[in-house]
XYZ file of C-alpha atoms in Angstrom:
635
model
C 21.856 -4.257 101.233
C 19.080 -1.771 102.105
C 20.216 1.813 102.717
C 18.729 4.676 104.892
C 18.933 8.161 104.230
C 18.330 10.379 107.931
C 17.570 14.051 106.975
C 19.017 16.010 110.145
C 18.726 19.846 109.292
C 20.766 20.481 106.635
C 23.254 17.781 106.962
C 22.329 14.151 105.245
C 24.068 10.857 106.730
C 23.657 7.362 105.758
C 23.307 4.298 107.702
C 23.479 0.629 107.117
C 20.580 -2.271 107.000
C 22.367 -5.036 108.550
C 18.768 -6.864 109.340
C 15.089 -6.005 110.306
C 13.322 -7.316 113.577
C 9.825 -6.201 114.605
C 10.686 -4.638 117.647
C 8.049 -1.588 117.760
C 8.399 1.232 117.786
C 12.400 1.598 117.003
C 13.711 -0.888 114.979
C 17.279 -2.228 114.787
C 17.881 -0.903 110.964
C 18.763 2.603 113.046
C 22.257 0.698 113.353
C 25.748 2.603 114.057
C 24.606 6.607 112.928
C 27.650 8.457 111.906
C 26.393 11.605 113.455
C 26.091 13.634 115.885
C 23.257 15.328 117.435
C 22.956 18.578 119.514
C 21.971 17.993 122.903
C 18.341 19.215 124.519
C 17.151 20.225 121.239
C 14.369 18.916 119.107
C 15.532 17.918 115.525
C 13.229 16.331 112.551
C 14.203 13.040 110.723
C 13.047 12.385 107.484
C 13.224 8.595 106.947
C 13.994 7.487 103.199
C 13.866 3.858 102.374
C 16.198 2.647 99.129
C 15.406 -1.377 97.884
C 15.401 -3.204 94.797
C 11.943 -4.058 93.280
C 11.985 -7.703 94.439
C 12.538 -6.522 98.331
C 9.582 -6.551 100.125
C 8.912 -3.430 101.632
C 10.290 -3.394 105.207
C 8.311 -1.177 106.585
C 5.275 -2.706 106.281
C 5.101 -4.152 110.156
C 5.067 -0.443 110.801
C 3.178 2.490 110.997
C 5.344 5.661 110.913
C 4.167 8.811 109.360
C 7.149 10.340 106.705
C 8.008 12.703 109.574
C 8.696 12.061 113.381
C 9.574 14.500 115.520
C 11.849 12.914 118.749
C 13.210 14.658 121.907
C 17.184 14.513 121.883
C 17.161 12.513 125.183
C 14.531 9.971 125.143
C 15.578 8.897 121.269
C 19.036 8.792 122.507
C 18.139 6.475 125.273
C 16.024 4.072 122.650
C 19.182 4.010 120.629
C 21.786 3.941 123.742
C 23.221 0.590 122.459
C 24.591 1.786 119.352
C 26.314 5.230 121.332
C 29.139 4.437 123.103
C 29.388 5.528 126.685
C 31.349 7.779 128.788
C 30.247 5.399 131.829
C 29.902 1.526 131.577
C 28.118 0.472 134.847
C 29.883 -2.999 135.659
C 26.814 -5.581 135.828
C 29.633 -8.303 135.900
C 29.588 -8.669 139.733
C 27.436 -11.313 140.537
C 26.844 -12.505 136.762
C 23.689 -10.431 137.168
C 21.642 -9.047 134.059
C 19.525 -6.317 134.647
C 16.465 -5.283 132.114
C 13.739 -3.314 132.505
C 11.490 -1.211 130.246
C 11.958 1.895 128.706
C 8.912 4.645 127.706
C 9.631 6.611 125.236
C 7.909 10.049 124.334
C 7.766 11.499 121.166
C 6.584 15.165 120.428
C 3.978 14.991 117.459
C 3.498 17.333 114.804
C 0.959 19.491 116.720
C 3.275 19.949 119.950
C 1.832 16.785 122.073
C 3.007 14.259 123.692
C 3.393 11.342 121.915
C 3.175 7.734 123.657
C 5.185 5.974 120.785
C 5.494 2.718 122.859
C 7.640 0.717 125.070
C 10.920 -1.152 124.124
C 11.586 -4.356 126.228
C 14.993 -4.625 126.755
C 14.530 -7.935 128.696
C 15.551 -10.294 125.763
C 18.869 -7.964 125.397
C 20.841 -7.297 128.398
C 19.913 -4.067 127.527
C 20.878 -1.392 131.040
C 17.823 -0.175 133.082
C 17.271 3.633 131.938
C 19.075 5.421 135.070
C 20.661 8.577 135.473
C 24.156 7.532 134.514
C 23.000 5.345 131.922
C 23.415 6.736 127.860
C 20.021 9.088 127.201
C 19.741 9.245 130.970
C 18.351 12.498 132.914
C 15.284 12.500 130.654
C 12.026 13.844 131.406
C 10.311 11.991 134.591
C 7.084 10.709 134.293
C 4.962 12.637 137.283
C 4.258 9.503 138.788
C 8.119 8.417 139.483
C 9.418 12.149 140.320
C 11.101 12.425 144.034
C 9.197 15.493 145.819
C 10.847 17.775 148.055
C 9.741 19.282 151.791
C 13.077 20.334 152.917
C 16.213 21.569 150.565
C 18.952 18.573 150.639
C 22.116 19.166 148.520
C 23.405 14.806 147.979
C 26.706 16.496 147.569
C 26.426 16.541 151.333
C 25.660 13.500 151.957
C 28.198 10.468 152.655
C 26.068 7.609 152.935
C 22.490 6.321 151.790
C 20.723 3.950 154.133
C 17.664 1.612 153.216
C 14.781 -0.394 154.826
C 14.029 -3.748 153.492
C 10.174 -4.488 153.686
C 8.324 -2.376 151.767
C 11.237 -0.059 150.238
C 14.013 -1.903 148.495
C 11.026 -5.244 149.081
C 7.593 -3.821 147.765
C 5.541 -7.249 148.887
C 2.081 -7.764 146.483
C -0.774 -6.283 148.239
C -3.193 -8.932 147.197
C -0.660 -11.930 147.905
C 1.096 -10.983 150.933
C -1.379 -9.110 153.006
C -4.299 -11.904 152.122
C -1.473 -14.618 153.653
C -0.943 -11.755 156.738
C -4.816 -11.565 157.316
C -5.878 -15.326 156.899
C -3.081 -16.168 159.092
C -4.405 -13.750 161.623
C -8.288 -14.959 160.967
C -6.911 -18.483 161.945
C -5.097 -17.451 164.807
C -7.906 -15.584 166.608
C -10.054 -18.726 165.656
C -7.871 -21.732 167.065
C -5.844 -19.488 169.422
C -8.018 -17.065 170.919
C -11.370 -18.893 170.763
C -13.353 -16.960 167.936
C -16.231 -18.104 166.132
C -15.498 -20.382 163.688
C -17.591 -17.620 161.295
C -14.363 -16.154 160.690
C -12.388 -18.996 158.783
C -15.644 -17.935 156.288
C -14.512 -14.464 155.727
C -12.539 -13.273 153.089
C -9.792 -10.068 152.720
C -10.383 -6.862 150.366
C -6.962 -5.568 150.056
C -8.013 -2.462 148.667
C -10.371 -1.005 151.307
C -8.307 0.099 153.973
C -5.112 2.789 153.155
C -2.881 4.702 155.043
C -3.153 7.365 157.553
C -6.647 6.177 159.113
C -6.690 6.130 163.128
C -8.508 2.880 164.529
C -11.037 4.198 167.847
C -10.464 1.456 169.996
C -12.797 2.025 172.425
C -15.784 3.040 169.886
C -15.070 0.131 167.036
C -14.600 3.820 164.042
C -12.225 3.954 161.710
C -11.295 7.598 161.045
C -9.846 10.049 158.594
C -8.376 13.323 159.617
C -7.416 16.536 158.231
C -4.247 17.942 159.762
C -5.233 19.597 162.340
C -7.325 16.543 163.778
C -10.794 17.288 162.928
C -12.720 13.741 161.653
C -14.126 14.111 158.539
C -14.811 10.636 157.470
C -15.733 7.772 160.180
C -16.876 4.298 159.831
C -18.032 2.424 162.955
C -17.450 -0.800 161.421
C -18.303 -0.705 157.598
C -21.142 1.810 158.406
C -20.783 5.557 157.356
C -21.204 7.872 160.470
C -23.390 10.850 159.836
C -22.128 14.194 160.084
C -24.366 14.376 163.727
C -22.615 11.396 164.924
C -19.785 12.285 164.015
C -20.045 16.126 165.680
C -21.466 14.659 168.442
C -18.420 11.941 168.968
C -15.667 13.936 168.452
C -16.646 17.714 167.823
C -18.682 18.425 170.983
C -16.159 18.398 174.039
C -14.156 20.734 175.963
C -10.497 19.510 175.452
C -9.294 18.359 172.173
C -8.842 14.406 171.783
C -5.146 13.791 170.555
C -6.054 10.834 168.980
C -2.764 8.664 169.991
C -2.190 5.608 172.228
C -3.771 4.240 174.531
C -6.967 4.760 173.108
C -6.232 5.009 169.395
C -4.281 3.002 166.688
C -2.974 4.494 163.968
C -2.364 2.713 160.771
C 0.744 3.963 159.636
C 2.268 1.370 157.739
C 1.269 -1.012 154.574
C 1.384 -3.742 157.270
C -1.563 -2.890 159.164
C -3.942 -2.503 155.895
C -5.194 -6.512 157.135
C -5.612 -5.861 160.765
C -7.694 -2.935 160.028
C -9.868 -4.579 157.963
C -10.612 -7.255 160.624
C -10.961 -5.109 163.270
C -13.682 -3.034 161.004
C -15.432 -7.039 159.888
C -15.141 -7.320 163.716
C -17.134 -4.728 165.037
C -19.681 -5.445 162.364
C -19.851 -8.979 163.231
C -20.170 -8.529 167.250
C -23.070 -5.512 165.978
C -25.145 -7.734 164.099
C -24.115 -10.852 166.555
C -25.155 -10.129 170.405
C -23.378 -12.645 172.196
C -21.265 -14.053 169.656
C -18.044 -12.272 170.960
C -17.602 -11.066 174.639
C -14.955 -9.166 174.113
C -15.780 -5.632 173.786
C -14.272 -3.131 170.751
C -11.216 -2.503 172.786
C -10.547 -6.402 173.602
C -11.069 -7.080 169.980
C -8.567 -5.019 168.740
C -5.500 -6.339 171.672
C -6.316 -9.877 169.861
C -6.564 -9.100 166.542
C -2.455 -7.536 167.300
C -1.970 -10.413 169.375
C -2.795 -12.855 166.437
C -0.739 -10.687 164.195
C 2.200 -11.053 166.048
C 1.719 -14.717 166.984
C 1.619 -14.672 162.906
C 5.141 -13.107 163.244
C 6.590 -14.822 166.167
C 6.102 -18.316 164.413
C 7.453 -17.827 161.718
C 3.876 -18.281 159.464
C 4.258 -15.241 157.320
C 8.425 -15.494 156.007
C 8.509 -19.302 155.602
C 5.425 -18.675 153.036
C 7.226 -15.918 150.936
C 11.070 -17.184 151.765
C 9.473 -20.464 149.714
C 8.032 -18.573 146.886
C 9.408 -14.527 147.539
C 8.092 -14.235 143.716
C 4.500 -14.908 144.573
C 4.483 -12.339 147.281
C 7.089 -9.622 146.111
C 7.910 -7.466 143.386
C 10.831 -7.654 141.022
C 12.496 -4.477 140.679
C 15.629 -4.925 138.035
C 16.576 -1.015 138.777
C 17.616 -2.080 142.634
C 20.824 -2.893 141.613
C 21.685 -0.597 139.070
C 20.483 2.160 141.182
C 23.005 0.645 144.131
C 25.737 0.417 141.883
C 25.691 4.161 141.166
C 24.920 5.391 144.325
C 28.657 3.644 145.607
C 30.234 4.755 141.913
C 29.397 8.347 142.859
C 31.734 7.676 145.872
C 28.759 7.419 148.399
C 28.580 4.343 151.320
C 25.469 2.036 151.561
C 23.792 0.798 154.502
C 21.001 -1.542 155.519
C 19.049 -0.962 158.628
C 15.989 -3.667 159.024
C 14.281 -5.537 161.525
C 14.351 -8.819 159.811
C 16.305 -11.124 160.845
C 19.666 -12.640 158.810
C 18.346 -15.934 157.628
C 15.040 -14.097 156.172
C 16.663 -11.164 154.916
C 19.305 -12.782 152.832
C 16.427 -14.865 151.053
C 14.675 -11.518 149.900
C 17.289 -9.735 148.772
C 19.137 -12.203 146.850
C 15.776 -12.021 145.021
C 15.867 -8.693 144.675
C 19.688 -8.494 143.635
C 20.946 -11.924 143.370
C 21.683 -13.622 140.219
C 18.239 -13.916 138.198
C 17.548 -17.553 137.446
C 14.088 -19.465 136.243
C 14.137 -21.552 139.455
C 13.521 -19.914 143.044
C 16.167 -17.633 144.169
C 18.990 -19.576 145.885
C 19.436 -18.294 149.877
C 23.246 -19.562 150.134
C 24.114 -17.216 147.613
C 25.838 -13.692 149.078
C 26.791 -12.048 145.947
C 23.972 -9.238 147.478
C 26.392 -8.221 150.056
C 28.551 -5.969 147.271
C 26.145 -3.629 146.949
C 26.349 -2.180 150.341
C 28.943 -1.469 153.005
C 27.659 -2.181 156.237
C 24.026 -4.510 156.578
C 22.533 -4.445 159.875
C 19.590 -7.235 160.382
C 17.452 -7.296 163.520
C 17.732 -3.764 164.495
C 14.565 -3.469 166.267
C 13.689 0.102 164.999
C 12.526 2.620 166.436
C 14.246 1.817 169.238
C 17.803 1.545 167.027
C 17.701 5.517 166.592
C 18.635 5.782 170.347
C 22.112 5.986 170.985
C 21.548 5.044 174.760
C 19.995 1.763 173.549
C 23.068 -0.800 175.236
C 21.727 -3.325 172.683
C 24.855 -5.610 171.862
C 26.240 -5.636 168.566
C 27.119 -8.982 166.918
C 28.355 -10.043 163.621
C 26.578 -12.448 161.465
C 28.768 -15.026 159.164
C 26.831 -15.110 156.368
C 27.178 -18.841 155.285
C 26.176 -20.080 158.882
C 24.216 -17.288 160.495
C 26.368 -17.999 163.722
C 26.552 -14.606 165.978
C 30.121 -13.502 166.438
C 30.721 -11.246 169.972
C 31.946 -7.342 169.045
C 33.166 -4.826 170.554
C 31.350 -2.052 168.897
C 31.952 -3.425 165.500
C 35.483 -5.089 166.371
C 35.211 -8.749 166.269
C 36.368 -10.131 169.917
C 38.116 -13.537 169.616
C 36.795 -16.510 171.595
C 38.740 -17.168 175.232
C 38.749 -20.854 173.759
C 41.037 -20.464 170.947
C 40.042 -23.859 169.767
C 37.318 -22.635 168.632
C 37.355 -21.464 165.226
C 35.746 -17.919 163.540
C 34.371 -18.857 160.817
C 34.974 -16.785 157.941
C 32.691 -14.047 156.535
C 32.055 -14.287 153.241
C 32.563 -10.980 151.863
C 34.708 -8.429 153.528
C 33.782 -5.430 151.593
C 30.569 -5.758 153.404
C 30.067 -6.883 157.345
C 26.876 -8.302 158.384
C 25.571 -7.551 161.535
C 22.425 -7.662 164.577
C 21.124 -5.406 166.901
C 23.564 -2.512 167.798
C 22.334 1.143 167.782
C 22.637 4.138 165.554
C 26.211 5.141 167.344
C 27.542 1.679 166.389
C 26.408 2.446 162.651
C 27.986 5.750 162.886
C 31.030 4.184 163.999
C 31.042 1.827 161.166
C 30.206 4.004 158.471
C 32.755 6.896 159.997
C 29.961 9.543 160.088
C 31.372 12.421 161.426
C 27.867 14.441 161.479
C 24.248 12.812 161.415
C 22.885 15.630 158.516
C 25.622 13.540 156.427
C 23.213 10.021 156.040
C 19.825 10.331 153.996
C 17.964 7.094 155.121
C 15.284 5.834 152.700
C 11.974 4.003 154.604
C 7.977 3.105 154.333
C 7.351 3.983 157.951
C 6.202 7.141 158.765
C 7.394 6.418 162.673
C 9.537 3.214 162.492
C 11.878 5.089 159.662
C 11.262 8.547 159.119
C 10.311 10.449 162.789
C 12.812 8.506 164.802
C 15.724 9.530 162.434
C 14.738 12.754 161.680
C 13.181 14.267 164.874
C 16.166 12.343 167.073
C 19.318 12.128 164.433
C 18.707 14.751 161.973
C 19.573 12.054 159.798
C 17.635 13.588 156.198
C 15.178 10.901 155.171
C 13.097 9.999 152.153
C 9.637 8.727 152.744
C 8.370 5.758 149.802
C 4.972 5.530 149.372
C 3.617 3.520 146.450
C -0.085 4.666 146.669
C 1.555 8.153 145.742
C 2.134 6.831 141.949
C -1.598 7.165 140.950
C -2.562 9.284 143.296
C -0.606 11.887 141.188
C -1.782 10.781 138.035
C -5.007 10.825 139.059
C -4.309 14.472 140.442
C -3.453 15.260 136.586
C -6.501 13.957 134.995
C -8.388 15.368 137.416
C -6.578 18.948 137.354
C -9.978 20.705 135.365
C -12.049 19.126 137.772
C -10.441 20.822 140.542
C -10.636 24.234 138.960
C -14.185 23.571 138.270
C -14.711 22.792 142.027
C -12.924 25.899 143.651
C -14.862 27.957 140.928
C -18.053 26.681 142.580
C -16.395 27.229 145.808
C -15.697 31.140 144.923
C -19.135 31.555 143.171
C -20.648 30.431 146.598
C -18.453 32.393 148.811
C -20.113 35.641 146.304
C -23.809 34.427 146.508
C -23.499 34.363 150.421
C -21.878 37.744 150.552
C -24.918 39.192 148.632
C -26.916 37.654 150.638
C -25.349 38.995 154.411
C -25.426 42.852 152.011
C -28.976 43.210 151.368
C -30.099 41.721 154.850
C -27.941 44.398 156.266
C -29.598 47.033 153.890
C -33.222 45.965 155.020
C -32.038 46.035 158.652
C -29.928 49.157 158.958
C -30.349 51.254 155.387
C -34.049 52.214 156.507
C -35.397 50.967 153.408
C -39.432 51.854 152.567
C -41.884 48.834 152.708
C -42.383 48.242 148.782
C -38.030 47.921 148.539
C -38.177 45.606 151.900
C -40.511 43.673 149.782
C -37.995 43.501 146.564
C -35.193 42.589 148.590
C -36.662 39.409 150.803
C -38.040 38.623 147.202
C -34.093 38.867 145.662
C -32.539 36.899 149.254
C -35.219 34.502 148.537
C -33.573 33.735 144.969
C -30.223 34.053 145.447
C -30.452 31.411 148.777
C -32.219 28.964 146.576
C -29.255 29.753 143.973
C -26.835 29.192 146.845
C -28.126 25.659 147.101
C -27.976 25.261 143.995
C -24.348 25.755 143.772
C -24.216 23.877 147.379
C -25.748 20.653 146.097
C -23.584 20.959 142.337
C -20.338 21.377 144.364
C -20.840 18.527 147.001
C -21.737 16.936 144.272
C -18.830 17.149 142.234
C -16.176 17.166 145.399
C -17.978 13.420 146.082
C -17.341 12.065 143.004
C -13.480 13.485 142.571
C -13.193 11.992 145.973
C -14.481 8.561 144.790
C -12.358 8.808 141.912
C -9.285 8.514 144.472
C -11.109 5.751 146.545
C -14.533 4.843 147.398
C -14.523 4.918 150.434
C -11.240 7.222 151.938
C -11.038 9.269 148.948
C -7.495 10.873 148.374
C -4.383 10.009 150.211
C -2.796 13.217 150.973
C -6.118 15.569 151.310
C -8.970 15.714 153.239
C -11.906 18.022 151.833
C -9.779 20.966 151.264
C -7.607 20.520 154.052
C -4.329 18.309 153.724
C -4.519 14.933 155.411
C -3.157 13.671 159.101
C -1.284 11.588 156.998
C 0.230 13.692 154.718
C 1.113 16.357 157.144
C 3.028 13.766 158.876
C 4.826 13.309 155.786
C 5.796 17.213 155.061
C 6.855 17.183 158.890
C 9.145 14.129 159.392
C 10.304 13.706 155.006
C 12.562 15.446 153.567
C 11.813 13.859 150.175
C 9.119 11.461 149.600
C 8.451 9.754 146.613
C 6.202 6.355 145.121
C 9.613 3.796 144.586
C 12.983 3.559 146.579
C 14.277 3.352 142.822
C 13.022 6.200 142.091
C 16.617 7.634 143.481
C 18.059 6.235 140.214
C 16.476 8.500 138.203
C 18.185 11.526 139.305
C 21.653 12.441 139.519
C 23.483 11.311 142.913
C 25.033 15.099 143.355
C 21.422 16.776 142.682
C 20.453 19.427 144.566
C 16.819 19.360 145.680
C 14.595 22.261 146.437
C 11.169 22.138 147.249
C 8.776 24.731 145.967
C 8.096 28.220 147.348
C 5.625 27.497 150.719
C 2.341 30.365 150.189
C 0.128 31.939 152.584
C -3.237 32.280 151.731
C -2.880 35.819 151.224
C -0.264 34.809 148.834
C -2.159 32.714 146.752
C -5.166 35.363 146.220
C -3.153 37.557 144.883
C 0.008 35.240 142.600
C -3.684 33.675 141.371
C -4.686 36.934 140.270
């Protein structure tokens, strides 16, 4: 028997080598400590290793230095299955097992972070890392935080509502949106008459993001700053120049809006494909007189009429209800995160426009038992994690409490539409007939109905009481905020690297509003001396001196000029090559992310993202500065 000797201050315990498995970087000789550590503080452990000669040394698979330096919380949560804890979450229901991954960060010698490695808990049972969970409430990588617009105290709120496609259901970008735009190619081809060309033509999923606004009648794809102005267009795949771009949409009278009828806006991860064949489009009618009739306008009403033939029969969910692992992500925290939003006493709700037979297939992938074979779609255990489940809502138009749309219940097991009277099940005038039986009634199933009929359910007493979790900027978040005052939480994947990128590039931006500043001085000497030679009656032989000095410092100005466009091209690259970042626009913040501080009160990269904070946290956004402001807090 091996023994350990764990140096904690001044106090020395002992633990036990039952047996060694590689399983960097903490292995399972840390078994059952008989101590106790303080909370949020940093303590040292000095590892000592006690064997007889003929042992071989077991710490040879590993590379520790003598002394490791851990933070309280993280090593806790490394080592959560040998703490007992206050809070078991009940993974029973459903014979589900949960795993996930765990990062751990270690603080080295030298005050750094440490990446000392990921533990897979997936061979283990081992809980997903949330809030409630033993060693949870650690720190937050930047990428998963949950960012705040408006203040929202969840001690206020009764109930948590979720969209399915693309929040709780994050579909594969290169899977599911390639299957959304070939379907559409063939569509336009067979349906609608198009060259056959197009069956040639293949799908980059990563060239089109959010927040662009498709010019209909011109065949451009913009990008705007907030307050509308176009500073990147594409007609086609062709950069516009800054003349054609002033003369488009900078040179009139009365400011464009840039909405409907005459614009699209892509809004949503689901219109990445239809952009992208709208911009191969315009190119292809360009560089093909003749080939298509239709003009830029036309081409866009079929490329949305092929999408939604794509929808309408049924192309797109029999392809990912027969293999949902191909086109969507697994996300082992869903449930978890579930289970303690309705342990902290909170309902659940689910609000999408799917219908029954299609959503009950993706999420009992998402939360149903986890087998090696396909997911099974008769199973319901699903339905425990959430209180009411509303399918075929046909949002935005749900939000409306004058929308008369009838509400029916769903029996799960047949998908047969029961009559209601706001929620009350109404029995047949043929009592012959019989109801069949819902499945699970902790949880009713329903379609169609509006907000008031959710309320009802739900026993909302005041709309500020629901925070509603969605991917649509308009479909989820402006409906229910702007005509509920429901709060709502924005998810928006891109935002993951588009923060870390935003941290490696955090010099970079200092270097470019340093150039900015030293330009900003260069000018202002300039518009000084011109004023000295024009009003300071200055002699002939000083004239001279100072057209000789404007001379240099506007060929230093260029200099700076050229350095900083320079530079603010290639941190814009770095983002995207073509769009550059999400949420900014040159200096200004984007259309799209100024929709987001309007309509979100939180916004964040994963819906799970929720189960990394505590359910009765209090969330405050940051202090909003005026320019003035920030000239002088910078100083």
């Amino acid at each position: 028997m091996h023994s350990v000797a764990i140096r904690v201050s001044d106090s020395t315990f002992h633990w036990h080598l039952r047996d060694f498995i590689s399983i960097p970087p903490i292995p399972k000789w840390l078994y059952k400590p008989r101590m106790r550590i303080p909370k949020s503080r940093p303590f040292c452990i000095c590892v000592s290793l006690f064997s007889s000669p003929s042992c071989t040394p077991i710490l040879e698979p590993f590379s520790f230095s003598s002394r490791i330096l851990f933070n309280y919380g993280i090593f806790s949560s490394a080592l959560s299955d040998q703490f007992p804890s206050t809070r078991k979450v009940n993974h029973s229901k459903g014979n589900n097992q949960h795993h996930t991954s765990n990062t751990m960060d270690g603080i080295g010698v030298d005050g750094k972070t440490l990446q000392l490695g990921r533990t897979d808990f997936s061979d283990r049972g081992q809980d997903p890392c949330i809030w409630s969970s033993p060693g949870g409430g650690q720190k937050i990588d930047i990428g998963k935080q949950i960012f705040c617009n408006r203040s929202l105290n969840m001690k206020n709120i009764v109930a948590v509502g979720f969209d399915m496609d693309y929040t709780l259901a994050q579909y594969k970008p290169e899977t599911f949106e390639s299957l959304a735009y070939e379907g559409t190619v063939r569509k336009l081809v067979y349906d609608l008459q198009y060259p056959s060309e197009l069956l040639e033509w293949t799908f980059d999923w990563k060239y089109m993001v959010r927040g662009l606004v498709l010019d209909k009648k011109r065949g451009n794809i913009l990008k705007m700053d907030r307050h509308k102005y176009v500073k990147v267009a594409y007609h086609g795949f062709r950069e516009m120049s800054k003349e054609d771009k002033v003369a488009t949409y900078g040179s009139t009278l009365t400011r464009d809006s840039f909405d409907e009828p005459d614009y699209a806006l892509i809004d949503t991860l689901f219109s990445l494909a239809e952009a992208y064949l709208f911009a191969q489009l315009v190119d292809f009618k360009d560089n093909n007189p003749g080939k298509v009739s239709a003009d830029y306008s036309r081409m866009y009403k079929d490329v949305r009429a092929a999408v939604d033939l794509c929808h309408r029969d049924g192309t797109l969910k029999q392809m990912v209800a027969k293999d949902p692992r191909r086109y969507i992500n697994e996300d082992t925290s869903i449930v978890p995160m579930l289970e303690m939003i309705k342990d902290s006493g909170r309902a659940t709700f689910l609000v999408t426009n799917s219908l029954w037979d299609y959503t009950n297939i993706v999420m009992n992938f998402l939360c149903g038992p986890k087998t090696r074979n396909s997911c099974s779609a008769t199973n319901f255990d699903w339905l425990q994690y959430f209180d009411v489940v509303i399918t075929g809502s046909a949002k935005p138009g749900f939000f409306h409490d004058e929308n008369r749309a009838n509400l029916f219940e769903v029996d799960p097991e047949s998908g047969m539409l029961i009559n209601t009277d706001n929620g009350t099940p109404m029995p047949p005038v043929d009592t012959s007939l019989r109801l069949p039986l819902n499945i699970d009634k902790s949880c009713r199933v329903f379609q169609g109905g509006n907000v008031g009929h959710l309320h009802k359910l739900l026993s909302i007493e005041s709309s500020s009481q629901v925070l509603y979790v969605g991917d649509h900027i308009y479909g989820d978040i402006l409906r229910s905020k702007k005509v509920l005052g429901w709060r709502t939480m924005l998810v928006v994947p891109e935002l993951e690297r588009e923060v870390e990128l935003l941290w490696e590039l955090r010099d970079t931006r200092k270097q470019l509003q340093l150039l900015r500043n030293e330009r900003d001085h260069i000018e202002d000497e300039i518009h000084h001396l011109k004023w000295s030679i024009r009003f300071d009656g200055v002699n002939v032989d000083n004239e001279e001196e100072l057209l000789a000095e404007i001379d240099k410092l506007k060929y230093r100005s260029e200099q700076v000029r050229l350095s900083h466009q320079q530079a603010q091209r290639e941190c814009h690259r770095t983002f995207h090559k073509v769009w550059g970042q999400l949420m900014k626009t040159g200096y200004q913040n984007s259309r799209f992310a100024h929709q987001v501080e309007r309509f979100a009160c939180l916004y964040t990269s994963q819906v799970t993202n929720l189960s990394l904070y505590s359910p009765n946290k209090y969330y405050r956004p940051g202090e909003d500065f005026m320019p003035h402001e920030i000239v002088i807090l910078a100083l």
